Structures are given as C-alpha cells and as structure tokens.
C-alpha cells in the first residue's frame, strides 16, 4: 500500500524537470517493472474470497492509470525525432501498462461490482489516450462494466451516469477526438448486439454517448473562438441535450455558461430568458436547495423558494435593461403574489409594485426601436456541422439595417461568398466545398393576444408585432397570365414563403433554426384585400394616437392621408375597382364573390 502511494506521489510531483528525458524514462522503467511485480502478487495473494483487499486493488488501479496518463509518456506531444528515440529504447510504456490494467480488471471476477462506478472515471481517462491499439484493447472494459452492473441490478444506471459526467469533464479538458468517438461506437455496439439482454438498452446508451460526444467536441472546438455567436450555438446544443436526457446538474452548468456569454455581448433580454430556464426548475417552497441547483456563489439560498426569488429579481433587472417590460411585469406579478399572500413581506411587495408602475409607464412613454428579422442560410461543406445546410432566423440589434447585419455576418466568415438570390439553393451549392451565405429580411407574422378585443394604443401593440414570434414570411411578386397593359394589378400574384422557427424569438439566443418552411400563393384579389387592410389599420392607429394625445404633431397623419387621397405613383384603389369590380372578372370568378364584397367594404371604410 505504502509503495503504491509513494509511486503515485512521485509520478504526480514530477521529481525531475520535464526536459530531463532520460532520467524520467529511467524512473518510469523502474516503476513499470515494479508495478508489474506487485500486480503478480495481487493476483496470487489478494484475490480469492477470503483474502481480497478492496483498498489495495483500488490503489493499484489509480496508480496504474496515473502512470499511464502522466505528461512524460504522452509521445504525441514530442518531436518526431525524440519520439522515435524513446520508442526504440523503451517502447510505448502506456501500451504495456494499459494491457496489464485490462488483464487485472478481467481477473477481478465477482469483485468487479465493488469498483463501479468509482473506477469508471479512471478507465475513461485511460481509454482517451490517443493510442489506437490501447483504445481498442481497453474500450471493451466499459461493456464488461455494463454487463457486471446489469447482472447485479438489472440496469447499468450508475455506470451510465458516471460516464456522462466524466466524459463532459474530460472532453472540455482537451481529451478525446473524432477517432475515439468512432471506436467507442463501433466496439461497444459490436459487444452489445451479441448480448441477449443488453442488445436494445446497450445500443440506446451507445448512441446517446456518441451524440453527446459530437456536441462536446463541437463545443470544445469553438470554446476559444473569437466568434461568440458560434460559442452560444454550441453551448445551446449541449444544454438542450442534457435537458433531453434529464441531467439537471449538467444542464444548469451550461445555462450559466450561456448566460455569461450573453452578458459579455450586452444581450440582456437573452440573458434573462436563459436564467428563467433555471428559475423554472424551482418551486415556491420551503424544500431545501440541492447543491447542484445553486451553482453560483452569488446566491445565498437555503430553500428553493429563496433561490427562485433571487433569480426572479435578477431576471427582472435584465428584462428592464433589454426594454422587455411586458415580460418583467409578468414575473413581477408572480413575485408580488408570493410577497403578499405567502411571505407577507410588504416591504418587498412595495418595491416590486413600484418597479411595475415604472414598467407600465415606460411601455406607454418610451420609444422602443423595432428590431428587423433576417433569414440566413449556410450552404457548402466549408461550414461546421451545426450550421451546414441550415436556415436560421436572426433578430437584428436596435437600428441594425440589413447591410450592417450582412457585413457583421461576413466578418465572421471572411471566406464565404454571398448568394445573390433568395430562392433555395440547388445540390451543387450545398455540396460545394467552400461557403455560401444567403441573407434577406423577413417579416414577423403574429396573431395578437386575444385580450386585445378592441382598439388599443399603438404604443402597447407595437411590442407584440415584433416579440414572441415564431412565424416569419418573405413575399415576392410574380406575374401570371398575359400582361394587361390597362391594369397591372389583375395578374399580380404574390409568392409567400413562411418560415417557422424551433422556438419563439426573442429567447435564449438571438437566432433560432427554421424547423419548417412552406409556400403559399396569394391571388391578386387577396393581395388587394391585404394591402387595403394594412393601410386602413395604419390610418386607424394614427387616428387613435391623436385621440389619445391631441398634442401630437399632425404632419405624419396628413402625409398619410394625402398619399391615399391623391396617390401619385400606383394610382390607389381605383386600380382595384377597375381590375376586380368589372362584369368580366365577376362573371369569370363566381367563387370570389365574398372576397369582392370584402374589398368593397374596405374601400368604403377607407
């Protein structure tokens, strides 16, 4: 026991400087020979039922893994000349001890279960060493662990939990690569499929770990990237994965990584939505706070209710900074309900109500710039997998025009070529080895909340026109049939593409992937109805504003009316009357009777 502990200390403390290669190798050679002698003794004297020493074997495995993973044996970090010299004289000692560890593990027989899950981490560390033969020899130990736990408990839950936690830590620390992912997948699947009971569960587990590894490797690649948006995307991929497999501790850990990135970029709205996901995991209760729920030093909370209260205060602060007062009010109401009826904390209640009053005043008085939304498609094999061949809807920053947004996008991908069209690209562009970016403005499409059943001030409505949106549209005119020189409107159709994102915007990111796209055609008559409706709404809103505040300047209203009464460019609604109210059109399109009546109503109303 004492020798094992001493060896492990000597390995960890690096007795000789790292450039004293010969002394280090000499020491390792002595250690290796001694460890192997001791291993024989363990097998002979300390293995059977009566003489088995758990702590001794535990120390052996920890020492052997520490020996294998030490800095001075990682040959891939040396120059090729140095590497050849070491290999010629000493061989790859990692491989020698790795095979020994494998044999010792299999010798344990019925004692193996005593080492699960504690030995999962060290074994994982060993298999991650970038030496192919070592990996092939040691990855099967994981299947043996699964089998062992399954025979004992009819599941391998402890093993699964441990490997997921440790893998996250190891990959973030720089270990693991694409080749490891492929080997892990191939070797474990082969073993699982041959097993009578583990075939189905084992396969599910292997696929799960491979998906996690893909996301973690993406995350690690981009972790120190200048481009914070890519880092945010990868962080969200990882946290969504942990949410899906219900690993709350890891999920919260990545939530805070994302929140920190948002704060660095002044994305206060997104930081608020990110923290809100943590708050939603908590109850307004006296239940004690589990350690994994308070992963931040700033929160001093003994119960879930206290932590939720602190989080809500912080979230309201960020919503306020992001001018999302409507969202802040919703949380404020929930807080005041607690202060008034559960905690009877009237001092805090008064604070929250004061803030709420301020937020209502801000909604009516502060002018908020409307953000534009942009559809962005990434095509070509040159993009990382989490972007390639996908379309995203981005929420622009305040006063950000499309040209500025595009310039910002192209600085992140200086080698990308900008596409000239807005149509979906062909296979040639998707398979192109470089990068193509497609970018155009889309309009948010929103159904207003049902509470607005009568005319409401534009200041209040304007928030809902550009927030809490999941559907976006892009329209372009197309001409059908023969050209009509008398009236352009009779055959002017609209081709409208509708994009539906995975989540509502704004949210925990400033962009979300488009999950479905469909196209509809709007007939010339429907187009006319839509245009008239929009203009009427515009007049109505302006008139409403003047009724609410007679001191407003009259100029914008008079300009709008002037454009309608005396249309200089397109000729106004008289064109619609010529195109759709003539006998020929009515005779040829009997199915449009209702729509024609609606258009007549709208014109009369205007």
XYZ file of C-alpha atoms in Angstrom:
606
model
C 0.000 0.000 0.000
C 2.735 2.430 1.020
C 4.721 1.748 -2.145
C 1.664 2.381 -4.329
C 1.017 5.696 -2.573
C 4.692 6.710 -2.834
C 4.899 5.844 -6.553
C 1.710 7.821 -7.232
C 3.138 10.836 -5.378
C 6.415 10.672 -7.290
C 4.557 10.488 -10.615
C 2.281 13.412 -9.694
C 5.038 15.663 -8.381
C 7.488 15.314 -11.329
C 10.736 14.764 -9.419
C 12.890 15.688 -12.430
C 12.376 18.666 -14.793
C 10.387 17.691 -17.896
C 13.390 18.107 -20.247
C 15.443 15.501 -18.322
C 14.010 12.869 -20.638
C 16.475 10.076 -19.824
C 16.017 10.377 -16.049
C 12.227 10.482 -16.438
C 12.228 7.431 -18.698
C 14.605 5.578 -16.361
C 12.300 6.270 -13.421
C 9.263 5.134 -15.444
C 11.025 1.922 -16.461
C 11.741 1.103 -12.809
C 8.162 1.922 -11.816
C 6.709 -0.166 -14.620
C 8.740 -3.245 -13.692
C 7.874 -2.847 -10.017
C 4.143 -2.274 -10.680
C 4.041 -5.459 -12.767
C 5.760 -7.444 -9.971
C 3.241 -6.146 -7.478
C 0.388 -6.977 -9.876
C 1.500 -10.647 -9.902
C 1.500 -10.626 -6.110
C -2.022 -9.089 -6.036
C -3.293 -11.898 -8.270
C -1.623 -14.597 -6.169
C -2.251 -13.397 -2.609
C -5.088 -10.867 -2.557
C -7.734 -12.105 -4.970
C -9.690 -15.014 -3.531
C -12.841 -14.579 -1.484
C -11.126 -14.595 1.934
C -8.021 -12.507 1.243
C -9.455 -9.873 -1.152
C -8.299 -6.350 -0.237
C -10.558 -3.731 -1.849
C -8.440 -0.683 -0.927
C -5.238 -2.336 -2.163
C -6.730 -3.115 -5.583
C -8.260 0.356 -5.728
C -4.820 1.884 -5.104
C -3.310 -0.351 -7.766
C -5.777 0.837 -10.453
C -5.396 4.502 -9.509
C -1.584 4.213 -9.573
C -1.550 2.369 -12.915
C -3.853 4.948 -14.567
C -1.803 7.840 -13.123
C 1.347 6.198 -14.561
C -0.271 5.749 -17.981
C -1.661 9.311 -18.233
C 1.422 11.197 -16.932
C 2.824 14.010 -19.082
C 6.259 12.421 -19.758
C 4.715 9.399 -21.543
C 2.443 11.313 -23.969
C 4.597 10.672 -27.050
C 2.353 12.590 -29.474
C 3.480 15.829 -27.748
C 7.163 15.260 -28.639
C 9.030 15.983 -31.876
C 9.208 13.002 -34.249
C 12.981 12.516 -33.642
C 12.523 12.425 -29.854
C 9.521 10.121 -30.236
C 11.494 7.611 -32.359
C 14.375 7.603 -29.856
C 12.076 6.862 -26.916
C 10.171 4.156 -28.822
C 13.384 2.423 -29.908
C 14.832 2.335 -26.394
C 11.785 1.927 -24.110
C 8.792 1.157 -26.338
C 5.408 2.743 -25.585
C 5.064 2.106 -21.847
C 1.443 3.303 -21.955
C 0.511 0.342 -24.066
C 2.354 -2.093 -21.798
C 0.673 -0.899 -18.594
C -2.692 -0.454 -20.376
C -2.787 -4.122 -21.385
C -1.797 -5.039 -17.820
C -4.673 -2.931 -16.371
C -7.084 -4.679 -18.745
C -5.930 -8.149 -17.614
C -6.093 -7.157 -13.946
C -9.650 -5.914 -14.421
C -10.795 -9.176 -16.002
C -9.058 -11.160 -13.194
C -11.325 -9.482 -10.607
C -14.240 -11.805 -11.432
C -17.145 -11.358 -8.992
C -15.320 -8.470 -7.225
C -15.797 -6.154 -10.231
C -19.107 -4.729 -8.986
C -17.260 -3.209 -5.984
C -15.396 -0.898 -8.402
C -18.461 0.515 -10.172
C -18.988 3.453 -10.553
C -15.733 4.673 -8.844
C -13.384 3.187 -11.470
C -15.391 4.447 -14.490
C -13.597 7.846 -14.477
C -10.014 6.484 -14.313
C -10.786 3.847 -17.004
C -12.277 6.567 -19.221
C -9.135 8.656 -18.756
C -7.059 5.680 -19.893
C -9.158 4.920 -22.998
C -8.989 8.587 -24.093
C -5.181 8.422 -24.522
C -4.650 8.883 -28.306
C -3.052 5.476 -28.969
C -5.187 3.312 -31.228
C -4.122 -0.167 -30.042
C -4.517 0.872 -26.404
C -8.007 2.201 -27.132
C -9.042 -0.974 -28.935
C -7.802 -3.088 -26.035
C -9.378 -1.060 -23.212
C -12.749 0.279 -24.525
C -14.330 -3.225 -24.107
C -13.849 -2.808 -20.318
C -16.866 -0.447 -20.458
C -19.059 -3.211 -21.858
C -17.822 -5.512 -19.106
C -18.787 -2.870 -16.508
C -22.266 -2.511 -18.051
C -22.733 -6.277 -18.049
C -21.476 -6.581 -14.495
C -23.849 -3.910 -13.112
C -26.735 -5.311 -15.185
C -26.324 -8.813 -13.678
C -26.327 -7.302 -10.223
C -29.165 -4.716 -10.504
C -30.918 -5.401 -13.869
C -29.754 -1.968 -15.155
C -26.494 -0.074 -15.700
C -27.716 3.311 -14.426
C -24.720 4.044 -12.126
C -22.272 3.326 -14.946
C -24.239 5.478 -17.413
C -24.460 8.466 -15.047
C -20.776 8.305 -14.216
C -19.562 8.064 -17.811
C -21.690 11.039 -18.912
C -20.445 13.256 -16.049
C -16.800 12.265 -16.517
C -16.905 12.489 -20.315
C -18.099 16.105 -20.168
C -15.201 16.972 -17.867
C -12.567 15.099 -19.922
C -13.597 16.443 -23.348
C -13.754 20.013 -22.078
C -10.255 19.478 -20.646
C -8.951 18.672 -24.146
C -9.129 14.858 -24.292
C -10.993 12.799 -26.868
C -11.310 13.196 -30.634
C -13.286 12.068 -33.675
C -11.393 8.737 -33.890
C -12.273 7.929 -30.253
C -15.950 8.588 -30.964
C -15.893 6.192 -33.941
C -14.051 3.442 -31.998
C -16.316 3.788 -28.952
C -19.379 3.476 -31.205
C -18.071 0.516 -33.205
C -16.559 -1.571 -30.375
C -19.383 -1.177 -27.851
C -22.122 -1.709 -30.436
C -20.496 -4.984 -31.549
C -20.372 -6.211 -27.937
C -23.909 -5.083 -27.071
C -25.504 -6.664 -30.133
C -24.103 -10.094 -29.199
C -25.586 -9.908 -25.689
C -29.014 -11.420 -25.105
C -30.325 -8.768 -22.665
C -28.169 -5.719 -23.374
C -28.729 -5.542 -27.145
C -31.508 -2.922 -27.078
C -30.589 -0.854 -23.979
C -26.903 -1.046 -24.787
C -27.425 0.267 -28.302
C -29.555 3.162 -26.980
C -26.807 4.021 -24.466
C -24.010 3.930 -27.057
C -25.954 6.170 -29.459
C -26.617 8.581 -26.576
C -22.924 8.846 -25.646
C -21.932 9.291 -29.311
C -24.450 12.155 -29.700
C -23.100 13.752 -26.525
C -19.529 13.400 -27.788
C -20.419 15.089 -31.094
C -21.825 18.089 -29.239
C -18.961 18.256 -26.735
C -16.331 18.073 -29.491
C -18.133 20.867 -31.389
C -18.282 22.880 -28.174
C -14.578 22.335 -27.454
C -13.543 23.274 -30.999
C -15.385 26.566 -30.716
C -14.764 27.254 -26.987
C -11.958 29.769 -27.550
C -13.343 31.063 -30.856
C -13.431 34.832 -31.321
C -16.979 34.432 -32.597
C -19.188 34.365 -29.501
C -22.297 33.506 -31.557
C -20.817 30.155 -32.567
C -19.914 29.515 -28.950
C -23.510 30.276 -27.949
C -24.888 27.861 -30.586
C -22.681 25.014 -29.368
C -23.476 25.736 -25.709
C -27.217 25.554 -26.504
C -26.710 22.258 -28.381
C -25.062 20.775 -25.280
C -27.568 22.146 -22.758
C -30.555 21.000 -24.845
C -29.016 17.535 -24.964
C -28.644 17.444 -21.160
C -32.229 18.636 -20.781
C -33.430 15.874 -23.107
C -31.641 13.169 -21.082
C -32.715 14.827 -17.788
C -29.240 15.581 -16.443
C -30.264 18.622 -14.426
C -26.855 19.373 -12.904
C -25.065 19.500 -16.276
C -27.986 21.385 -17.852
C -27.741 24.172 -15.235
C -23.951 24.296 -15.628
C -24.255 25.076 -19.340
C -27.128 27.520 -18.741
C -24.728 29.700 -16.769
C -22.017 29.421 -19.426
C -24.580 30.688 -21.938
C -25.786 33.463 -19.611
C -22.195 34.704 -19.138
C -21.666 34.836 -22.914
C -24.850 36.911 -23.314
C -23.772 39.353 -20.617
C -20.404 39.813 -22.357
C -22.305 40.792 -25.533
C -24.887 43.018 -23.737
C -27.684 40.642 -24.814
C -29.695 41.358 -21.651
C -33.005 40.007 -22.980
C -31.403 36.682 -23.915
C -29.541 36.513 -20.565
C -32.921 36.942 -18.819
C -34.574 34.138 -20.825
C -31.579 31.866 -20.081
C -31.796 32.443 -16.298
C -35.553 31.943 -16.499
C -34.918 28.316 -17.541
C -33.106 27.785 -14.240
C -35.866 29.532 -12.268
C -38.487 27.256 -13.896
C -36.800 24.208 -12.333
C -37.524 25.603 -8.852
C -40.695 25.625 -6.753
C -42.049 28.363 -4.481
C -41.497 26.114 -1.485
C -39.516 25.532 1.690
C -37.869 22.483 0.107
C -34.111 22.567 0.761
C -31.956 23.555 -2.206
C -29.934 20.647 -3.605
C -26.259 21.512 -4.144
C -26.483 21.303 -7.946
C -29.255 23.930 -8.027
C -27.050 26.676 -6.537
C -24.054 26.532 -8.826
C -23.321 30.233 -8.448
C -21.584 31.804 -5.444
C -23.744 34.936 -5.670
C -26.903 33.156 -4.473
C -27.276 32.676 -0.716
C -30.337 30.449 -0.538
C -31.262 27.598 1.782
C -34.631 26.817 0.154
C -35.903 26.580 -3.418
C -38.293 29.477 -2.809
C -35.445 31.777 -1.700
C -33.332 30.885 -4.732
C -36.286 31.402 -7.101
C -36.916 34.822 -5.514
C -33.260 35.876 -6.050
C -33.288 34.603 -9.639
C -36.530 36.471 -10.419
C -35.028 39.732 -9.094
C -32.023 39.287 -11.391
C -34.156 38.296 -14.394
C -36.444 41.349 -13.938
C -33.311 43.528 -13.854
C -32.118 42.070 -17.198
C -35.567 42.347 -18.816
C -35.613 46.001 -17.770
C -32.176 46.593 -19.347
C -33.395 44.839 -22.520
C -36.573 47.047 -22.581
C -38.765 43.933 -22.333
C -41.048 45.486 -19.714
C -44.026 43.280 -20.588
C -42.016 40.188 -19.592
C -40.720 41.881 -16.425
C -44.330 42.698 -15.401
C -45.381 39.029 -15.746
C -42.623 37.945 -13.315
C -43.321 40.930 -11.055
C -46.943 39.821 -10.676
C -45.831 36.326 -9.693
C -43.394 37.785 -7.141
C -45.962 40.176 -5.645
C -48.405 37.266 -5.240
C -45.710 35.497 -3.146
C -44.808 38.580 -1.091
C -48.456 39.413 -0.394
C -50.054 36.028 0.289
C -47.250 33.611 1.161
C -44.325 35.512 2.712
C -46.232 38.584 3.973
C -43.175 40.662 3.110
C -44.868 44.036 2.470
C -41.589 45.893 2.149
C -40.531 43.763 -0.819
C -44.100 43.914 -2.159
C -43.947 47.696 -2.203
C -40.579 47.577 -4.081
C -41.940 45.217 -6.742
C -45.119 47.286 -7.238
C -43.080 50.498 -7.627
C -40.976 48.812 -10.304
C -44.116 47.528 -12.021
C -45.632 51.023 -12.117
C -42.428 52.279 -13.724
C -42.537 49.498 -16.337
C -46.157 50.343 -17.308
C -45.158 53.982 -17.700
C -42.149 53.001 -19.838
C -44.370 50.945 -22.167
C -46.532 53.978 -22.936
C -43.873 56.713 -22.959
C -40.503 55.279 -24.043
C -39.971 54.794 -27.756
C -38.566 51.345 -28.486
C -36.908 50.748 -31.860
C -38.364 47.721 -33.660
C -35.727 45.095 -34.488
C -35.620 43.692 -38.018
C -35.516 39.944 -38.601
C -33.230 38.241 -41.141
C -33.273 34.770 -42.671
C -29.745 33.349 -43.041
C -28.881 30.133 -44.879
C -25.438 28.488 -44.596
C -24.612 26.310 -47.593
C -21.484 24.398 -48.596
C -19.282 21.817 -46.893
C -16.980 24.534 -45.511
C -19.323 25.315 -42.599
C -19.203 23.472 -39.245
C -21.887 20.767 -38.892
C -24.104 22.799 -36.536
C -24.591 25.404 -39.326
C -24.199 23.449 -42.568
C -27.260 23.382 -44.888
C -29.452 25.009 -42.228
C -31.535 28.190 -42.258
C -31.823 30.416 -39.181
C -33.926 33.467 -38.370
C -31.849 36.167 -36.637
C -33.181 39.051 -34.557
C -31.255 42.193 -35.522
C -29.891 44.651 -32.981
C -31.504 48.072 -32.383
C -31.500 50.182 -35.581
C -29.471 47.494 -37.402
C -30.094 47.565 -41.167
C -29.698 44.513 -43.359
C -26.462 45.836 -44.910
C -24.864 46.221 -41.451
C -26.098 42.819 -40.326
C -24.734 41.222 -43.504
C -21.362 42.921 -43.051
C -21.224 41.601 -39.460
C -22.036 38.101 -40.715
C -19.377 38.163 -43.427
C -16.697 39.309 -40.952
C -17.337 36.091 -39.021
C -16.942 34.065 -42.251
C -14.422 36.046 -44.332
C -14.130 33.254 -46.936
C -17.871 32.960 -47.527
C -19.490 34.078 -50.770
C -22.774 35.964 -50.608
C -25.638 34.489 -52.651
C -27.478 36.872 -54.956
C -30.873 35.093 -54.940
C -33.432 34.372 -52.225
C -34.536 31.037 -53.742
C -33.499 27.760 -52.044
C -30.122 26.622 -53.490
C -29.530 23.517 -55.606
C -27.450 20.454 -54.705
C -24.351 21.893 -56.441
C -24.198 24.761 -53.926
C -24.971 22.503 -50.935
C -22.145 20.121 -51.914
C -19.713 22.932 -52.779
C -16.515 22.539 -50.711
C -16.465 26.252 -49.725
C -19.051 28.501 -48.043
C -22.134 30.303 -49.395
C -24.275 32.593 -47.227
C -27.801 33.639 -48.159
C -29.336 36.564 -46.262
C -32.594 38.537 -46.652
C -35.106 40.390 -44.459
C -38.266 38.586 -43.308
C -41.385 39.945 -41.611
C -42.580 38.643 -38.251
C -46.116 37.261 -38.512
C -48.073 37.453 -35.303
C -51.602 36.875 -34.113
C -52.217 39.491 -31.444
C -53.119 38.214 -27.935
C -56.848 37.609 -27.511
C -57.083 40.194 -24.694
C -56.925 42.978 -27.310
C -60.520 42.689 -28.496
C -60.979 46.429 -29.039
C -58.780 49.214 -30.473
C -55.635 49.654 -28.363
C -52.879 52.275 -28.445
C -50.154 51.552 -30.995
C -47.511 52.020 -28.244
C -48.929 48.931 -26.499
C -49.463 46.869 -29.650
C -46.072 47.606 -31.220
C -44.344 45.268 -28.707
C -46.380 42.251 -29.871
C -45.700 42.944 -33.545
C -42.001 42.077 -33.153
C -41.793 39.904 -29.999
C -42.921 36.385 -29.049
C -42.863 35.473 -32.736
C -42.324 32.056 -34.272
C -43.623 32.568 -37.837
C -41.885 34.777 -40.393
C -42.698 35.472 -44.016
C -40.955 36.565 -47.159
C -43.076 37.732 -50.125
C -42.182 38.366 -53.737
C -44.476 39.377 -56.609
C -44.894 37.050 -59.602
C -46.856 37.750 -62.757
C -49.200 35.116 -64.143
C -51.092 35.085 -67.420
C -50.801 37.654 -70.191
C -49.649 41.153 -69.390
C -52.571 43.527 -69.011
C -51.483 46.990 -70.212
C -54.630 48.646 -68.753
C -54.194 47.248 -65.271
C -51.044 45.797 -63.675
C -52.973 44.537 -60.638
C -55.208 41.987 -62.379
C -52.451 39.349 -62.739
C -50.029 40.341 -59.966
C -49.745 37.285 -57.682
C -47.639 37.060 -54.510
C -45.443 34.039 -53.742
C -45.124 33.924 -49.961
C -42.677 31.695 -48.065
C -43.495 31.049 -44.402
C -40.657 30.099 -42.031
C -41.405 28.544 -38.630
C -38.587 28.569 -36.071
C -37.900 25.950 -33.390
C -38.675 28.455 -30.597
C -40.173 31.930 -30.228
C -37.968 34.972 -30.638
C -36.581 36.568 -28.584
C -35.410 33.625 -26.463
C -32.204 32.148 -25.077
C -30.473 33.009 -28.377
C -30.769 35.907 -30.822
C -31.477 33.372 -33.567
C -33.204 30.015 -33.927
C -33.148 27.326 -36.571
C -36.026 27.152 -39.044
C -37.848 23.868 -38.452
C -40.414 24.065 -41.268
C -40.858 26.039 -44.477
C -43.930 26.168 -46.684
C -45.033 28.310 -49.569
C -48.421 29.775 -50.437
C -49.592 31.823 -53.391
C -51.732 34.899 -52.791
C -54.106 35.745 -55.647
C -54.260 39.338 -56.976
C -57.634 39.852 -55.237
C -56.358 38.523 -51.873
C -53.295 40.727 -52.279
C -55.559 43.757 -52.813
C -57.579 42.901 -49.669
C -54.389 42.519 -47.641
C -52.929 45.828 -48.855
C -56.156 47.712 -48.134
C -56.442 46.145 -44.687
C -52.868 47.201 -43.825
C -53.421 50.794 -44.964
C -56.701 51.012 -43.035
C -55.039 49.692 -39.880
C -52.327 52.281 -40.306
C -54.829 55.168 -40.569
C -56.846 53.777 -37.680
C -53.753 53.550 -35.429
C -52.721 57.110 -36.227
C -56.184 58.485 -35.584
C -56.268 56.570 -32.293
C -52.916 58.079 -31.294
C -54.243 61.599 -31.978
C -57.392 60.917 -29.978
C -55.247 59.731 -27.041
C -52.811 62.632 -27.282
C -54.111 65.747 -29.112
C -50.659 67.412 -28.741
C -49.024 65.031 -31.227
C -47.783 66.687 -34.451
C -50.426 66.378 -37.182
C -47.895 66.147 -40.025
C -47.445 62.312 -40.243
C -51.235 61.836 -40.371
C -51.774 64.499 -43.039
C -48.968 62.974 -45.168
C -50.524 59.515 -44.883
C -53.996 60.843 -45.854
C -52.517 62.859 -48.700
C -50.880 59.723 -50.119
C -54.224 57.911 -50.056
C -56.460 60.708 -51.396
C -54.019 61.719 -54.127
C -51.827 58.671 -54.931
C -49.028 59.860 -57.205
C -47.363 56.538 -58.087
C -49.626 53.491 -58.352
C -52.996 55.117 -58.749
C -54.500 53.938 -55.422
C -57.583 51.789 -55.014
C -59.184 52.890 -58.301
C -56.948 50.223 -59.870
C -58.613 47.558 -57.728
C -62.041 48.780 -58.795
C -61.028 48.549 -62.461
C -59.440 45.110 -62.030
C -61.997 43.280 -59.860
C -65.335 45.112 -59.983
C -65.925 44.780 -63.727
C -68.520 42.395 -65.155
C -65.923 40.249 -66.954
C -63.983 39.454 -63.714
C -67.173 38.853 -61.687
C -68.527 36.516 -64.409
C -65.222 34.558 -64.718
C -64.657 34.242 -60.928
C -68.014 33.448 -59.262
C -66.074 31.840 -56.309
C -64.619 35.287 -55.444
C -67.996 36.867 -54.648
C -67.370 37.116 -50.873
C -63.850 38.475 -51.329
C -65.071 41.145 -53.748
C -67.674 42.242 -51.167
C -64.933 42.380 -48.515
C -62.724 44.560 -50.746
C -65.704 46.893 -51.396
C -66.190 47.195 -47.626
C -62.512 48.013 -47.066
C -62.553 50.681 -49.787
C -65.699 52.224 -48.324
C -64.159 52.127 -44.854
C -61.030 53.840 -46.138
